PDB file of C-alpha atoms in Angstrom:
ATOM      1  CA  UNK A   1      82.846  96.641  93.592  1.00 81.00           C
ATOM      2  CA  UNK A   2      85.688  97.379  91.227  1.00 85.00           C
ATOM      3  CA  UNK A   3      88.101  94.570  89.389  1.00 91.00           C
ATOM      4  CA  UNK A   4      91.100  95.222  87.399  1.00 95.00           C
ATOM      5  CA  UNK A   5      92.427  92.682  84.410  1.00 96.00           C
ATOM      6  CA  UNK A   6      95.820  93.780  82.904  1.00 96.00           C
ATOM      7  CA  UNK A   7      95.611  91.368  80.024  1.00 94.00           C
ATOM      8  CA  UNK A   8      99.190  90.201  79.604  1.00 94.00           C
ATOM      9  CA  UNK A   9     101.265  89.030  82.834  1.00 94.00           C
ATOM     10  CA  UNK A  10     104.787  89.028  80.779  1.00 96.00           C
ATOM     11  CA  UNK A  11     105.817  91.534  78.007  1.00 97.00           C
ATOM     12  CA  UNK A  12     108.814  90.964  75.700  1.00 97.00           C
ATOM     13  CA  UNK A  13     110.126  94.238  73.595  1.00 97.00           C
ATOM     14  CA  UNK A  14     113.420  94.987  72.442  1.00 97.00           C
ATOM     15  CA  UNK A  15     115.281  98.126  73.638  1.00 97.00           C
ATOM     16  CA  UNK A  16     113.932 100.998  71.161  1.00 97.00           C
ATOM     17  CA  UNK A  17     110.558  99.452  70.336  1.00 97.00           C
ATOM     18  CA  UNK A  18     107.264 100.731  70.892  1.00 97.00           C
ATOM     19  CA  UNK A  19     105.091  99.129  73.915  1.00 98.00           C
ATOM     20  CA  UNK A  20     101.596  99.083  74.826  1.00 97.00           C
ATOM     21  CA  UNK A  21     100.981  97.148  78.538  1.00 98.00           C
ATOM     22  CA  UNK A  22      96.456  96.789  78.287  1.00 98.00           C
ATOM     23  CA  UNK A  23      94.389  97.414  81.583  1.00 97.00           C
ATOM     24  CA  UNK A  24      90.928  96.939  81.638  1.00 97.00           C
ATOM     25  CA  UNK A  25      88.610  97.629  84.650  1.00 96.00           C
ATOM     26  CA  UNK A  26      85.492  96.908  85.962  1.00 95.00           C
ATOM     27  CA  UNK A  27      83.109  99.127  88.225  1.00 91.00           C
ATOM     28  CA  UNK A  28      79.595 100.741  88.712  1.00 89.00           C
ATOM     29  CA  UNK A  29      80.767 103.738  90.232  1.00 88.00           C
ATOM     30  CA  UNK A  30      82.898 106.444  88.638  1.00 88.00           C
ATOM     31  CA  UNK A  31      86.897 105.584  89.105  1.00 89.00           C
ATOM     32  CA  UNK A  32      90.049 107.284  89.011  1.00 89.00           C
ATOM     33  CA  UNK A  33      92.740 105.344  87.340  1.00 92.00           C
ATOM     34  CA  UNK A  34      96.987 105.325  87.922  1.00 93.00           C
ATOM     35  CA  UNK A  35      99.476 103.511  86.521  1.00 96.00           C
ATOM     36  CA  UNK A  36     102.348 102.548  89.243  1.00 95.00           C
ATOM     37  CA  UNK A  37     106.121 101.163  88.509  1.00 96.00           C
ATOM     38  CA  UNK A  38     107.949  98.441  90.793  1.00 93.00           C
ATOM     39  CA  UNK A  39     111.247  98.292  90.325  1.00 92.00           C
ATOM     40  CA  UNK A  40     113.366  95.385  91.033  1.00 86.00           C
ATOM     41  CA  UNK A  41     113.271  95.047  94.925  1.00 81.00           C
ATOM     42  CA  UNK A  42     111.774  98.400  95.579  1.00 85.00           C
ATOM     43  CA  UNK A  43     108.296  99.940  95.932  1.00 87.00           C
ATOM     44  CA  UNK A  44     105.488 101.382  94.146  1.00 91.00           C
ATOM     45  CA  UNK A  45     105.999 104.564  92.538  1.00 92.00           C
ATOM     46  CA  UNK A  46     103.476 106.542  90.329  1.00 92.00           C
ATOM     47  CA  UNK A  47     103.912 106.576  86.648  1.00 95.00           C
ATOM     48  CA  UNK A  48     100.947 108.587  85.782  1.00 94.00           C
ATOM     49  CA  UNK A  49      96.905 108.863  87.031  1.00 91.00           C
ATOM     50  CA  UNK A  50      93.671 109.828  85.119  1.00 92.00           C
ATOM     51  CA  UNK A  51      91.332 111.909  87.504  1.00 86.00           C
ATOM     52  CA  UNK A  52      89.257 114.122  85.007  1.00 86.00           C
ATOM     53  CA  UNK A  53      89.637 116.163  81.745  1.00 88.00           C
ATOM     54  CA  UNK A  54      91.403 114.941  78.658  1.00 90.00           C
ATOM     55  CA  UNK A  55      91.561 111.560  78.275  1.00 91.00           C
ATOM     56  CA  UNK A  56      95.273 111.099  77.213  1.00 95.00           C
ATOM     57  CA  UNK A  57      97.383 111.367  80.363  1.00 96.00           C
ATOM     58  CA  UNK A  58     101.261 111.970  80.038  1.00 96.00           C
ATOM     59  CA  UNK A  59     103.537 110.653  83.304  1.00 94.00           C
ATOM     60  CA  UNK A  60     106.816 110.290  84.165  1.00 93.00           C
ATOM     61  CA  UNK A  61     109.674 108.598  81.558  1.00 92.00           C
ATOM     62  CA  UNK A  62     107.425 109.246  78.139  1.00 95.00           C
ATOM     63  CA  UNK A  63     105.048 106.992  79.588  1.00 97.00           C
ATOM     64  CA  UNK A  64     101.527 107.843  78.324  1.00 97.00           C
ATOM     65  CA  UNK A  65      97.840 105.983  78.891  1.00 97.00           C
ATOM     66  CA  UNK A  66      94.111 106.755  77.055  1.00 95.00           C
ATOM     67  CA  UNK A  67      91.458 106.644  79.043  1.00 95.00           C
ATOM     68  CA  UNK A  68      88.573 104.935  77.181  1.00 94.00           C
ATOM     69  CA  UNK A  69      85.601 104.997  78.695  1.00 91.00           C
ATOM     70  CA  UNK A  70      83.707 103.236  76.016  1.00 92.00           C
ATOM     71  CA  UNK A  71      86.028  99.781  76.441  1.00 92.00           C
ATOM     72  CA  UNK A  72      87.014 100.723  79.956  1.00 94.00           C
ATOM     73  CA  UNK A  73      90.649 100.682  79.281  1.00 96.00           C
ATOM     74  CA  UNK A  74      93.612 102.545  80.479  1.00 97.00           C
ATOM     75  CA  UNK A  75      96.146 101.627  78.096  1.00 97.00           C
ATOM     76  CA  UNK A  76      99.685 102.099  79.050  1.00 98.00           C
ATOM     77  CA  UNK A  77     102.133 103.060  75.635  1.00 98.00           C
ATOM     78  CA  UNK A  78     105.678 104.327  75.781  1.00 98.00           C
ATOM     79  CA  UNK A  79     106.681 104.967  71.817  1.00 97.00           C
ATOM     80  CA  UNK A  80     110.747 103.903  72.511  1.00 97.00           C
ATOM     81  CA  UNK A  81     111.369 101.602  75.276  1.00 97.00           C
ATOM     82  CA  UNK A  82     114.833 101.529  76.799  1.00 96.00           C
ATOM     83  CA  UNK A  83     116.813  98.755  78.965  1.00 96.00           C
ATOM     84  CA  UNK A  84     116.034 100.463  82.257  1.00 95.00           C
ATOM     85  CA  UNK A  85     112.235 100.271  82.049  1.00 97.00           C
ATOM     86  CA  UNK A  86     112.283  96.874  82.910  1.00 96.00           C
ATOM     87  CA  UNK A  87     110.271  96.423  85.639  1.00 96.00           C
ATOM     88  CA  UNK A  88     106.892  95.328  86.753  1.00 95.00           C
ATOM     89  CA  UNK A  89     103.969  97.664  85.999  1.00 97.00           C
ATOM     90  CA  UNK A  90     100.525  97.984  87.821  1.00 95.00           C
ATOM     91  CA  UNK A  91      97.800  99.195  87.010  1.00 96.00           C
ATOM     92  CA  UNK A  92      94.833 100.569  89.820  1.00 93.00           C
ATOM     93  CA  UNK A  93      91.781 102.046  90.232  1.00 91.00           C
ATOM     94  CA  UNK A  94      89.771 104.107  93.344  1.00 86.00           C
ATOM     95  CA  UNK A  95      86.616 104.775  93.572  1.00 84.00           C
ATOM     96  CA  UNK A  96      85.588 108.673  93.188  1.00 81.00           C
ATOM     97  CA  UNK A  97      82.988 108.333  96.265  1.00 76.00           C
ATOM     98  CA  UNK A  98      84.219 106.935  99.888  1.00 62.00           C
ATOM     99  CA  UNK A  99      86.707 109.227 100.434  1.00 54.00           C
ATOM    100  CA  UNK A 100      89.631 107.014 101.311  1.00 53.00           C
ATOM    101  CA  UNK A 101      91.318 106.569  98.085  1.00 60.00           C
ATOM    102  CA  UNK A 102      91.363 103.292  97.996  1.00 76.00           C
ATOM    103  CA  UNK A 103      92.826 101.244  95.472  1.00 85.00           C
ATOM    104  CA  UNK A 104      92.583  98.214  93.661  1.00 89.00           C
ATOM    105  CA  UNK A 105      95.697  96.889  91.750  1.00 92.00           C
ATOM    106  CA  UNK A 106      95.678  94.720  89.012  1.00 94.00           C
ATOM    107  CA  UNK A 107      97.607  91.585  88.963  1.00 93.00           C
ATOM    108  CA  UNK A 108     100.945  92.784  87.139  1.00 94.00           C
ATOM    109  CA  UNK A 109     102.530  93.023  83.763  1.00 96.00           C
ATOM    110  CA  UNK A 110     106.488  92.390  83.459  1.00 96.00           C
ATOM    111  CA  UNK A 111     107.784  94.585  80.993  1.00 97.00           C
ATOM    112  CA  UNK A 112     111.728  92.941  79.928  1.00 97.00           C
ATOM    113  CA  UNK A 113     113.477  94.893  77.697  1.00 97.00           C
ATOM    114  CA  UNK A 114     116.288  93.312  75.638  1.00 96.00           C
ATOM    115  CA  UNK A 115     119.263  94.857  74.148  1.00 94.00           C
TER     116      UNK A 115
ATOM    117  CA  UNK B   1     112.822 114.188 103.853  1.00 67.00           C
ATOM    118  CA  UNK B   2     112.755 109.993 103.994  1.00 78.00           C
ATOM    119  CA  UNK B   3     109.125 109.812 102.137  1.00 92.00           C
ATOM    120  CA  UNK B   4     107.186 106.573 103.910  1.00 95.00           C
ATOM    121  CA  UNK B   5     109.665 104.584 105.583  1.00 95.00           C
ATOM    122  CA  UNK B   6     109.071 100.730 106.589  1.00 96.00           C
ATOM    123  CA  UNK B   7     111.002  98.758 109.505  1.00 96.00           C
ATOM    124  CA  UNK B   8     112.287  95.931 109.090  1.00 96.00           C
ATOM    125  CA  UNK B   9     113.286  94.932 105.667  1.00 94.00           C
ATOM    126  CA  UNK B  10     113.308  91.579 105.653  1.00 95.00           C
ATOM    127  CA  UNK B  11     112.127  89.266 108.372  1.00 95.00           C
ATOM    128  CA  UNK B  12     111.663  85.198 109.002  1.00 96.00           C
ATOM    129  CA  UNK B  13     109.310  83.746 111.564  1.00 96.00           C
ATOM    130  CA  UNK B  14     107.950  80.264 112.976  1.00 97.00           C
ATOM    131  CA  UNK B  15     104.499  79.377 112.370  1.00 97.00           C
ATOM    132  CA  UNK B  16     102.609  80.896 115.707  1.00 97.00           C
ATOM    133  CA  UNK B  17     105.016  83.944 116.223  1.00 97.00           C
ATOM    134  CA  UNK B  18     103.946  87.125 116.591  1.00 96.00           C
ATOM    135  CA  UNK B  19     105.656  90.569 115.039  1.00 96.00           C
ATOM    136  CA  UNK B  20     104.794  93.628 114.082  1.00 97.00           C
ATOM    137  CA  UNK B  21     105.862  95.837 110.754  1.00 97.00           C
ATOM    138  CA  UNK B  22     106.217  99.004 111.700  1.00 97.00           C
ATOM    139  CA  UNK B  23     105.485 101.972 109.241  1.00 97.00           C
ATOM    140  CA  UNK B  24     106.475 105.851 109.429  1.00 97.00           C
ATOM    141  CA  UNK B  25     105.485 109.110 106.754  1.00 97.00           C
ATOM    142  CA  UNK B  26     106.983 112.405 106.825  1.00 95.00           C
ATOM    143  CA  UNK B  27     104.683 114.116 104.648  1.00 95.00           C
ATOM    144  CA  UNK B  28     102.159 115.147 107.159  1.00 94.00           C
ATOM    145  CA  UNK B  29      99.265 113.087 105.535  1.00 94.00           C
ATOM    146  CA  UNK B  30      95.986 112.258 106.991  1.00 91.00           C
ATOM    147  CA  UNK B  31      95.231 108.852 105.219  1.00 90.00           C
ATOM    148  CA  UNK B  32      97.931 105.484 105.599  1.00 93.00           C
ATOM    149  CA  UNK B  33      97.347 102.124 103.980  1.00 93.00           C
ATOM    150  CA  UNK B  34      99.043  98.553 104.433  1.00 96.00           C
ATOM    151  CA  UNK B  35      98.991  96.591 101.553  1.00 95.00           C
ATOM    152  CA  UNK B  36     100.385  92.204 100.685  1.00 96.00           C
ATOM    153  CA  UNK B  37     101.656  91.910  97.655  1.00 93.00           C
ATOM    154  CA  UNK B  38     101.699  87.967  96.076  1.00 92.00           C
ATOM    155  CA  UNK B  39     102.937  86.723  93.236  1.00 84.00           C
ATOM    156  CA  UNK B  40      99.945  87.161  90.734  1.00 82.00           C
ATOM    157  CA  UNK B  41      98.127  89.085  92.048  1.00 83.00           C
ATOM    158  CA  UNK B  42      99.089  92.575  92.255  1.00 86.00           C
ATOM    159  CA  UNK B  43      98.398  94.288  95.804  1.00 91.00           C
ATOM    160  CA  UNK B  44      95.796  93.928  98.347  1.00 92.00           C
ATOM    161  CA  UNK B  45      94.559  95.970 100.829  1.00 91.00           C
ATOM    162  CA  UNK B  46      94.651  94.363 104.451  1.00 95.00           C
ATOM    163  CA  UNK B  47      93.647  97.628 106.445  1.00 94.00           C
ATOM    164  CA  UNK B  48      93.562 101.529 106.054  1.00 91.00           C
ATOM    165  CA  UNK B  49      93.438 104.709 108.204  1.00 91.00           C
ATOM    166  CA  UNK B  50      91.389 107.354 106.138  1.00 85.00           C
ATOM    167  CA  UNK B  51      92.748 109.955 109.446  1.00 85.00           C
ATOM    168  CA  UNK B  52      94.426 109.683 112.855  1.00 87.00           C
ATOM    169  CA  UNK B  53      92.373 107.508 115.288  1.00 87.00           C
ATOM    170  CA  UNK B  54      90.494 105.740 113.196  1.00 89.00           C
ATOM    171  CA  UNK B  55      91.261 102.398 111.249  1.00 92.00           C
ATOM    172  CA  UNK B  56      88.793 100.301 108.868  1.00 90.00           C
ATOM    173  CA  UNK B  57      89.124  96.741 107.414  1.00 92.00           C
ATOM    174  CA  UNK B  58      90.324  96.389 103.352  1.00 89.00           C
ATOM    175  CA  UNK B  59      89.972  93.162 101.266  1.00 88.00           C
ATOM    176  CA  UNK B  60      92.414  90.552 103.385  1.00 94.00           C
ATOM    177  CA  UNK B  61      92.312  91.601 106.820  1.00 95.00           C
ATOM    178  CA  UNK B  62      91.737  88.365 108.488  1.00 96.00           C
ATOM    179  CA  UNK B  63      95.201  87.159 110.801  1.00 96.00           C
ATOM    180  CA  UNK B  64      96.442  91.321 111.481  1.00 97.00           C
ATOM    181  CA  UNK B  65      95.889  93.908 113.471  1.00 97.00           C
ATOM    182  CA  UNK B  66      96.347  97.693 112.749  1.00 97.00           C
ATOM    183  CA  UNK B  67      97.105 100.418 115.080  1.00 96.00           C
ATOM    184  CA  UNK B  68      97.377 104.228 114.214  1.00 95.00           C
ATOM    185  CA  UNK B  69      99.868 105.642 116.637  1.00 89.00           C
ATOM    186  CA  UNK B  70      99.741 109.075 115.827  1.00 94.00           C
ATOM    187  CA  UNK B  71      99.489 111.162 112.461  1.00 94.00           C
ATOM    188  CA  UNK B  72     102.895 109.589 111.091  1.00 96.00           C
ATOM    189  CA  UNK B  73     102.914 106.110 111.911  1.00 97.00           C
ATOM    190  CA  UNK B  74     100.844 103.123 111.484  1.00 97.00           C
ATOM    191  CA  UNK B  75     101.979  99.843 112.537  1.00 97.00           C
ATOM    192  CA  UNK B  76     100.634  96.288 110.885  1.00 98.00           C
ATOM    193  CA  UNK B  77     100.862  93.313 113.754  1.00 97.00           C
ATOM    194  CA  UNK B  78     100.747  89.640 113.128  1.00 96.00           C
ATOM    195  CA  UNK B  79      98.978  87.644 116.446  1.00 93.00           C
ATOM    196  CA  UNK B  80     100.209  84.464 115.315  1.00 96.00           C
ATOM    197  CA  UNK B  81     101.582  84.034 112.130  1.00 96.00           C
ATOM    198  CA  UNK B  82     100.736  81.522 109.489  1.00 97.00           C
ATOM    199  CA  UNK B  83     102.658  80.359 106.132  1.00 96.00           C
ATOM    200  CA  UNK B  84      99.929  81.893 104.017  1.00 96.00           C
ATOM    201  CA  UNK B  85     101.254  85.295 105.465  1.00 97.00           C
ATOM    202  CA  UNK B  86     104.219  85.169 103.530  1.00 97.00           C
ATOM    203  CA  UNK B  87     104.598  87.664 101.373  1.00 97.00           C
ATOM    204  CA  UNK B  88     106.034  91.378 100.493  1.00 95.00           C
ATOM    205  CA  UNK B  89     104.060  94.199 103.028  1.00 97.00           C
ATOM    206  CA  UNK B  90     104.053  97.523 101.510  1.00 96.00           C
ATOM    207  CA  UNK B  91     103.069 100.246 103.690  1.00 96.00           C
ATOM    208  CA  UNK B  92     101.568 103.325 101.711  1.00 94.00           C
ATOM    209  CA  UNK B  93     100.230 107.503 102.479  1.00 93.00           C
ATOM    210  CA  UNK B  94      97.929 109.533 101.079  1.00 90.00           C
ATOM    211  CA  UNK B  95      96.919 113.465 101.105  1.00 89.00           C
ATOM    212  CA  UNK B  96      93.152 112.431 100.447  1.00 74.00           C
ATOM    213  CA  UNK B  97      90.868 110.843  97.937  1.00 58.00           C
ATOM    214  CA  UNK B  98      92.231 110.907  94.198  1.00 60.00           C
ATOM    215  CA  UNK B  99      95.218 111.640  95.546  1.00 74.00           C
ATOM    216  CA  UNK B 100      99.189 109.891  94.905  1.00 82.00           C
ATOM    217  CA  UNK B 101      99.557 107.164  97.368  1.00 88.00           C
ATOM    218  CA  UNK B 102     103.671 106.839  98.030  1.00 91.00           C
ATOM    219  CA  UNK B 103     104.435 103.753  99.217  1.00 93.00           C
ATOM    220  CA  UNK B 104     107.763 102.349 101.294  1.00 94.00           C
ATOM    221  CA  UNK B 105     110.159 100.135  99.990  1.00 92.00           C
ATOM    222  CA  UNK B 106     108.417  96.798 101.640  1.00 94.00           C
ATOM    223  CA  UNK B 107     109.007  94.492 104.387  1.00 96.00           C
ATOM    224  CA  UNK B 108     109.859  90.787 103.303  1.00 95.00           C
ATOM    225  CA  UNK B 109     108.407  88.481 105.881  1.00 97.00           C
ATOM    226  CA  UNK B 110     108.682  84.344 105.639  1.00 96.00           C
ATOM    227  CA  UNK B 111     107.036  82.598 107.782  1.00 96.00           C
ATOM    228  CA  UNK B 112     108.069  78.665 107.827  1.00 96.00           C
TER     229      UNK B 112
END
């Protein structure tokens, strides 16, 4: 089975900051990991996913995330925040076996970004 | 080209209703998902279709039924709805395994 702990359910930044939003997972089986975006009232979308190769992953809106294998983290970092990336961010994994992509979420981390 | 669309947006029920969230994709792909999402913790998976015809249980399925109608919809019904089924339904598609999974915008159902 496969668990997913992002370590900080609320994160305050002000607008030009750096950020760092931690995931850590849990599993016996290889994984592929994602990073997903919910904005206000609206659904998932994909901000970036880890499925092989180098370990630092670039996505969408100068979002980037390590894989770590060691620590088995997925790190999510964006190096200047700005107002409009508040939102809620999730982070999942799937298993590389069973063939369904199926994924687990972690419970949430709000990013707010004040002016 | 709508994506994964979701019907209806926003729905209240009685305790011991019955309703069913219905879910469309455009993107000709084989596997569809239904997921809750609850304050705190993240999303769950209540069933999946890995292809069309065939449906299999995920981590809350217990209260729904799931029905693949064809290759672009998947529809997520409630027998007889409860208060613990509140919550946001997000309906999601997939081309395969490792995949994107593009979800709809969600269906807000109360149940009182």
């Amino acid at each position: 089975a496969q668990s997913v702990t992002q370590l900080d359910s609320q994160v305050p930044v002000f607008e030009e900051a750096p950020v760092e939003l931690r995931c850590n997972y849990s599993s016996s089986v290889s994984v592929y990991l994602f990073w997903y975006v919910q904005y206000p009232n609206q659904g998932l979308q994909l901000l970036l996913k880890y499925l092989s190769g180098s370990t630092l992953v670039k996505g969408i809106n100068g979002f980037e995330a390590e894989f770590n294998k060691s620590q088995t983290s997925f790190h999510l970092r964006k190096p200047s925040v700005h107002i409009s990336d508040t939102a809620e961010y999730f982070c999942a994994v799937s298993p590389v076996s069973g063939g369904y992509n199926k994924l687990i979420f972690g419970a949430g981390t709000r990013l707010a970004v004040h002016p | 080209n709508a994506g994964v669309t979701q019907t209806p947006k926003f729905q209240v029920l009685k305790t011991g209703q019955s309703m069913t969230l219905q879910c469309a994709q455009d993107m000709n792909h084989n596997s569809m998902y239904w997921y809750r999402q609850d304050p705190g913790m993240g999303l769950r998976l209540i069933y999946y279709s890995a292809s069309e015809g065939t449906t299999d249980k995920g981590e809350v399925p217990n209260g729904y039924n799931v029905s693949r109608l064809n290759k672009r919809e998947f529809s997520l019904r409630l027998e007889s709805a409860a208060p613990s089924q509140t919550s946001v339904y997000f309906c999601a598609s997939s081309v395969g395994p490792g995949e994107t999974q593009y979800f709809g915008p969600g269906t807000r159902l109360l149940v009182l």
